Coordinates of C-alpha atoms in Angstrom, one line a residue:
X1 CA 119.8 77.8 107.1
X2 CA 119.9 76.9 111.2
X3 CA 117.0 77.8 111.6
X4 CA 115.6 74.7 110.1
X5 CA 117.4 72.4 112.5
X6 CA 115.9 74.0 115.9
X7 CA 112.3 73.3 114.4
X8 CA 110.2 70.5 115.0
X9 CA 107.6 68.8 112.4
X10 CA 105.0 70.0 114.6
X11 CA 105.9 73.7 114.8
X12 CA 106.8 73.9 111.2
X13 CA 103.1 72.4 109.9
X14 CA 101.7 75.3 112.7
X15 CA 103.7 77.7 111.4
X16 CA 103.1 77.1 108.1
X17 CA 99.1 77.3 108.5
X18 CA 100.1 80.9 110.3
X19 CA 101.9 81.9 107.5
X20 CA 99.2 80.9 104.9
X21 CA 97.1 83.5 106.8
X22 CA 99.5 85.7 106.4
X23 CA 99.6 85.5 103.0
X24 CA 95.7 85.5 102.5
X25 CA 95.7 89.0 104.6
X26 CA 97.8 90.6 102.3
X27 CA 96.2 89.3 99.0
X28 CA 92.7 89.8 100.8
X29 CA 94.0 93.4 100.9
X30 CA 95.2 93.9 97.7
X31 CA 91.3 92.7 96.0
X32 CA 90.1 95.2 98.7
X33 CA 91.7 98.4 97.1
X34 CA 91.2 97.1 94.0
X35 CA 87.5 96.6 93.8
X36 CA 86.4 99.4 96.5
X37 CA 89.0 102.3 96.1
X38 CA 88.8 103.3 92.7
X39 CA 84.8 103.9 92.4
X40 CA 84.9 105.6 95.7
X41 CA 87.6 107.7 95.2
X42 CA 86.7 108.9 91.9
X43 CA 83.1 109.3 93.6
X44 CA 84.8 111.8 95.9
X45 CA 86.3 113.8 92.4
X46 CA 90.0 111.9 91.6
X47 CA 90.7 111.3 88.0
X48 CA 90.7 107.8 86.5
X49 CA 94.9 109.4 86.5
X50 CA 94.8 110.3 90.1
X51 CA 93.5 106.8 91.3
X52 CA 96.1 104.7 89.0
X53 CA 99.0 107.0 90.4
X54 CA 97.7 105.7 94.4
X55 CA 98.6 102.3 93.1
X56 CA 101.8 103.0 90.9
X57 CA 103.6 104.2 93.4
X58 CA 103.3 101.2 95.8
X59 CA 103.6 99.1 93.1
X60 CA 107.0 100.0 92.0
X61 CA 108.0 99.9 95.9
X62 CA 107.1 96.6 95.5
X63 CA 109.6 95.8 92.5
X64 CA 111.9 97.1 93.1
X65 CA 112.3 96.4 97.5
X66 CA 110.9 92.9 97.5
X67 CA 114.2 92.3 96.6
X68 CA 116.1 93.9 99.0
X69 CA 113.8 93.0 101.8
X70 CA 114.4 89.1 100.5
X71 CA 118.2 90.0 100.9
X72 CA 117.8 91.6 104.2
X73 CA 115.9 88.7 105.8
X74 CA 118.6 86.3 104.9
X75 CA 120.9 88.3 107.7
X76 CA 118.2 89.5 110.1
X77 CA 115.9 86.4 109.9
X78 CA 112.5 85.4 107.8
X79 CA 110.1 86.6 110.7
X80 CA 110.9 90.1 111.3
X81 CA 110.5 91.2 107.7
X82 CA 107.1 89.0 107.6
X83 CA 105.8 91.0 111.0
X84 CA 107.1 94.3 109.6
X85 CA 105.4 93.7 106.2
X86 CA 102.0 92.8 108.0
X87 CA 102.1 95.5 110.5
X88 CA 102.8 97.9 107.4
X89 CA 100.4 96.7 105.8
X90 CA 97.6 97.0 109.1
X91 CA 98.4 100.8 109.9
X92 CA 98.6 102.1 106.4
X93 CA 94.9 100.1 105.3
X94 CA 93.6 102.0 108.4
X95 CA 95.2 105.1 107.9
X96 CA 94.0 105.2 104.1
X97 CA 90.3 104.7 106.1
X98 CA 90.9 108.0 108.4
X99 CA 92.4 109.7 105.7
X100 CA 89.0 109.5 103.8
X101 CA 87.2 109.8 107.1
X102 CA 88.7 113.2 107.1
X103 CA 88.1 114.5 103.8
X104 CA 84.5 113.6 104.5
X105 CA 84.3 115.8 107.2
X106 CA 85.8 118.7 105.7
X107 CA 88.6 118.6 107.5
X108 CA 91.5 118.2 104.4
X109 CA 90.8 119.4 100.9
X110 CA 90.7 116.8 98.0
X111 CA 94.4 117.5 96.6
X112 CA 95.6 117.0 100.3
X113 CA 93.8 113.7 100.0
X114 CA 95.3 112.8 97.0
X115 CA 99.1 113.5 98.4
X116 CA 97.9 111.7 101.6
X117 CA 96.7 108.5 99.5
X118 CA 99.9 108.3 97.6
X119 CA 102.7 108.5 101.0
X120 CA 100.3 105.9 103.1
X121 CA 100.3 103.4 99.8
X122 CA 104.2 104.2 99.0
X123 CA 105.0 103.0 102.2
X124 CA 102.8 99.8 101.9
X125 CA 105.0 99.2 98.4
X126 CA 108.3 100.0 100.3
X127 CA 108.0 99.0 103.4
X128 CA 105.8 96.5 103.6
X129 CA 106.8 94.3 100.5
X130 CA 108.8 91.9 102.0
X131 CA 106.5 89.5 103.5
X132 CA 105.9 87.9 100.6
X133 CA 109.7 87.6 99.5
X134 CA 110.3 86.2 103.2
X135 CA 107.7 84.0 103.5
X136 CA 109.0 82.4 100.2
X137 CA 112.5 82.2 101.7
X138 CA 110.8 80.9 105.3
X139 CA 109.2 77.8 103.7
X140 CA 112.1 76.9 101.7
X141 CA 114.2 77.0 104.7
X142 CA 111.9 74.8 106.3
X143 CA 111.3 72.0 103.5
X144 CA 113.1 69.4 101.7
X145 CA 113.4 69.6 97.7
X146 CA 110.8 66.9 97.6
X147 CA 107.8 68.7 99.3
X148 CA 109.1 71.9 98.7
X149 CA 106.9 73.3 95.4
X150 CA 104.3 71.4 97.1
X151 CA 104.5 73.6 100.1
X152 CA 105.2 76.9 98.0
X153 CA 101.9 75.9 95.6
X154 CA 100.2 76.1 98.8
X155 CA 101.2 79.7 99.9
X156 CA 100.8 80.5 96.1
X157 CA 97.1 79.6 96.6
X158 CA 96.2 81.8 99.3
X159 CA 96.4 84.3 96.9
X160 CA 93.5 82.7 95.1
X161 CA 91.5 81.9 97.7
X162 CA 92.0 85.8 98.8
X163 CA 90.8 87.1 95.3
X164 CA 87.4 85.0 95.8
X165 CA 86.9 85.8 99.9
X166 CA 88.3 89.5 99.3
X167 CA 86.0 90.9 97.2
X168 CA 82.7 89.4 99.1
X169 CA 84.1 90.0 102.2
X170 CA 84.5 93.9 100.8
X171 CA 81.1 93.9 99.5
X172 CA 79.3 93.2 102.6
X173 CA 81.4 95.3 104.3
X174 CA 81.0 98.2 102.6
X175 CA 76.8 98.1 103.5
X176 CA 77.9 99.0 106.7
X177 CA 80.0 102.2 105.3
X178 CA 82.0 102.8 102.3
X179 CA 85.2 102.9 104.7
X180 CA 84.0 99.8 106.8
X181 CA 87.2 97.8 104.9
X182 CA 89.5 99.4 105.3
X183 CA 89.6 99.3 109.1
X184 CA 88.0 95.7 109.0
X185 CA 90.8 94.0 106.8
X186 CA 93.5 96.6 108.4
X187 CA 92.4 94.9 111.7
X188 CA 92.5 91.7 110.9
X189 CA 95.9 91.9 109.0
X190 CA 96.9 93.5 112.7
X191 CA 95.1 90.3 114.5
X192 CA 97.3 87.7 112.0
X193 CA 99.9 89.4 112.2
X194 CA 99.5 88.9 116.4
X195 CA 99.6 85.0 115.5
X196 CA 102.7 84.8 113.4
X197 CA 104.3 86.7 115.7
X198 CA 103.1 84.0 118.4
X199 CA 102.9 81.0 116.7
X200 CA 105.8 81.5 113.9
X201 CA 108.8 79.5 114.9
X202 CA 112.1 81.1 114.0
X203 CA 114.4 80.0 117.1
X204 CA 117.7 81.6 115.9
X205 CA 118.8 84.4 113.4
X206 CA 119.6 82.3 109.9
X207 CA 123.7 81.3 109.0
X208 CA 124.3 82.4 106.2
X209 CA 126.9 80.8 104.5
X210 CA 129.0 83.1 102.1
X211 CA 128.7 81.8 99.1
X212 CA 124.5 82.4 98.7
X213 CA 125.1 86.7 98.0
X214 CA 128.0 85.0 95.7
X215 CA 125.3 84.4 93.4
X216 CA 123.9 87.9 91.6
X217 CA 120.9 86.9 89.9
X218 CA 119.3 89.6 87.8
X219 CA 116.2 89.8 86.6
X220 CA 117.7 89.9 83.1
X221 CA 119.1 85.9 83.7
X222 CA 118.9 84.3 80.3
X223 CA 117.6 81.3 82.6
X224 CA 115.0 83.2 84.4
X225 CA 113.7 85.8 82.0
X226 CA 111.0 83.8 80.4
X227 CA 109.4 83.5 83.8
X228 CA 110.0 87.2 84.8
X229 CA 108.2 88.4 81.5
X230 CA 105.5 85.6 81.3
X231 CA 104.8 86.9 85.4
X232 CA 105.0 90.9 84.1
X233 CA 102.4 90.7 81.2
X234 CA 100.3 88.1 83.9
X235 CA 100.1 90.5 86.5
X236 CA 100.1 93.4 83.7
X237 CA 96.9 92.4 82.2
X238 CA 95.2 91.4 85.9
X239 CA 96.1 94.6 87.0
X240 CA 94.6 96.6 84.2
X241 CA 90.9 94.4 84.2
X242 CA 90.5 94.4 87.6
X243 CA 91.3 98.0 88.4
X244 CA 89.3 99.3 85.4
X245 CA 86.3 96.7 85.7
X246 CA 84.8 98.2 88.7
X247 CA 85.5 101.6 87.1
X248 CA 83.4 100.3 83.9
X249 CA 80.4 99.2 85.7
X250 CA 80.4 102.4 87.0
X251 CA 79.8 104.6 84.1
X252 CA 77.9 101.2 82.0
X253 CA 75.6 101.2 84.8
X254 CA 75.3 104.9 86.3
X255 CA 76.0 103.7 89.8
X256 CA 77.5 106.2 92.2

């Protein structure tokens, strides 16, 4: 990639830090709707059905355009798909927020609310599913073979550090107002997403030599398929105790 040679030490290690902020924002996000969206929403009368059909849908954007939007950034650079994935990510978190907002005040019915839920979340999964892809491809552009998993650990781990800040920073929150996080963490995605646009050095559009989208790796690949079904049943299983937990505690507990 060029882009790697017009960039200094010093704006890589700044851009890097931006980028791990990135990353937190949009795990931060993700504990967010999982620990506060499905008690409330099923406070408000969706089915334990209704609530896991709000996240399938942007989940299976995700799979299946994380991909593409990998692909695309190779031709239109790492740093637009990041900003578009973090800006997605800001309006539809706030929108979700007045969406409820408005079915509190009577203004849409609850199946309206429902529909609503599902398009802003779809277009989170579609749309705004390439950040993580990109950033991937941003720090590998941007590092030798050496530091490389080094680096990529250390994006990893922002989403750890998001699932222990998220859900403490959603719990406070939420004293001020059930829909308090939604436009707190959709604002501060926003505000990140400010910096990397600032601070993110991509000086010129990536050269792509041919031979990369030579390469059609599936996720079928004899040499990659123990990793794509050991990360399936990982996020799999994560997926089904964290959505369901809060859900649990609910009914164990006989909180509203």
């Amino acid at each position: 990639m060029s882009t790697s040679i017009s960039t200094t030490p010093r704006e890589r290690k700044l851009g890097f830090r931006v980028l791990f902020l990135g990353m937190f924002a949009i795990g931060t996000g993700q504990t967010l709707f999982i620990a506060v969206l499905p008690p409330y929403a099923r406070g408000l009368g969706l089915s334990t059905t209704e609530i896991g059909l709000i996240f399938s849908l942007s989940a299976l954007g995700w799979m299946f355009m994380s991909p593409f939007w990998g692909r695309k950034s190779d031709y239109v650079g790492r740093k637009s798909i990041i900003l578009m994935g973090l800006f997605i990510y800001s309006i539809t978190t706030i929108l979700m927020g007045f969406e409820f907002k408005l079915h509190n005040d009577g203004f849409i019915g609850l199946t309206l609310l429902f529909i609503l839920l599902i398009i802003t979340r779809g277009f989170f999964g579609f749309l705004g599913s390439g950040t993580h892809s990109a950033s991937m491809a941003y720090v590998a552009d941007r590092t030798t073979e050496k530091e490389r998993s080094g680096v990529m650990a250390l994006m990893g781990s922002a989403f750890a550090v998001s699932g222990i800040i998220g859900p403490a920073l959603a719990s406070q929150a939420i004293l001020l107002g059930p829909l308090v996080p939604y436009f707190l963490f959709g604002s501060i995605t926003g505000v990140i997403g400010i910096l990397i646009w600032i601070f993110l050095p991509e000086k010129t559009k990536p050269n792509i030599p041919a031979k990369v989208h030579e390469v059609h790796l599936t996720a079928l690949d004899s040499r990659i398929l123990t990793f794509v079904a050991m990360g399936f049943f990982i996020s799999q299983t994560q997926a089904i105790i964290m959505q369901l937990l809060a859900m649990y505690l609910q009914d164990k507990f006989s909180y509203t």
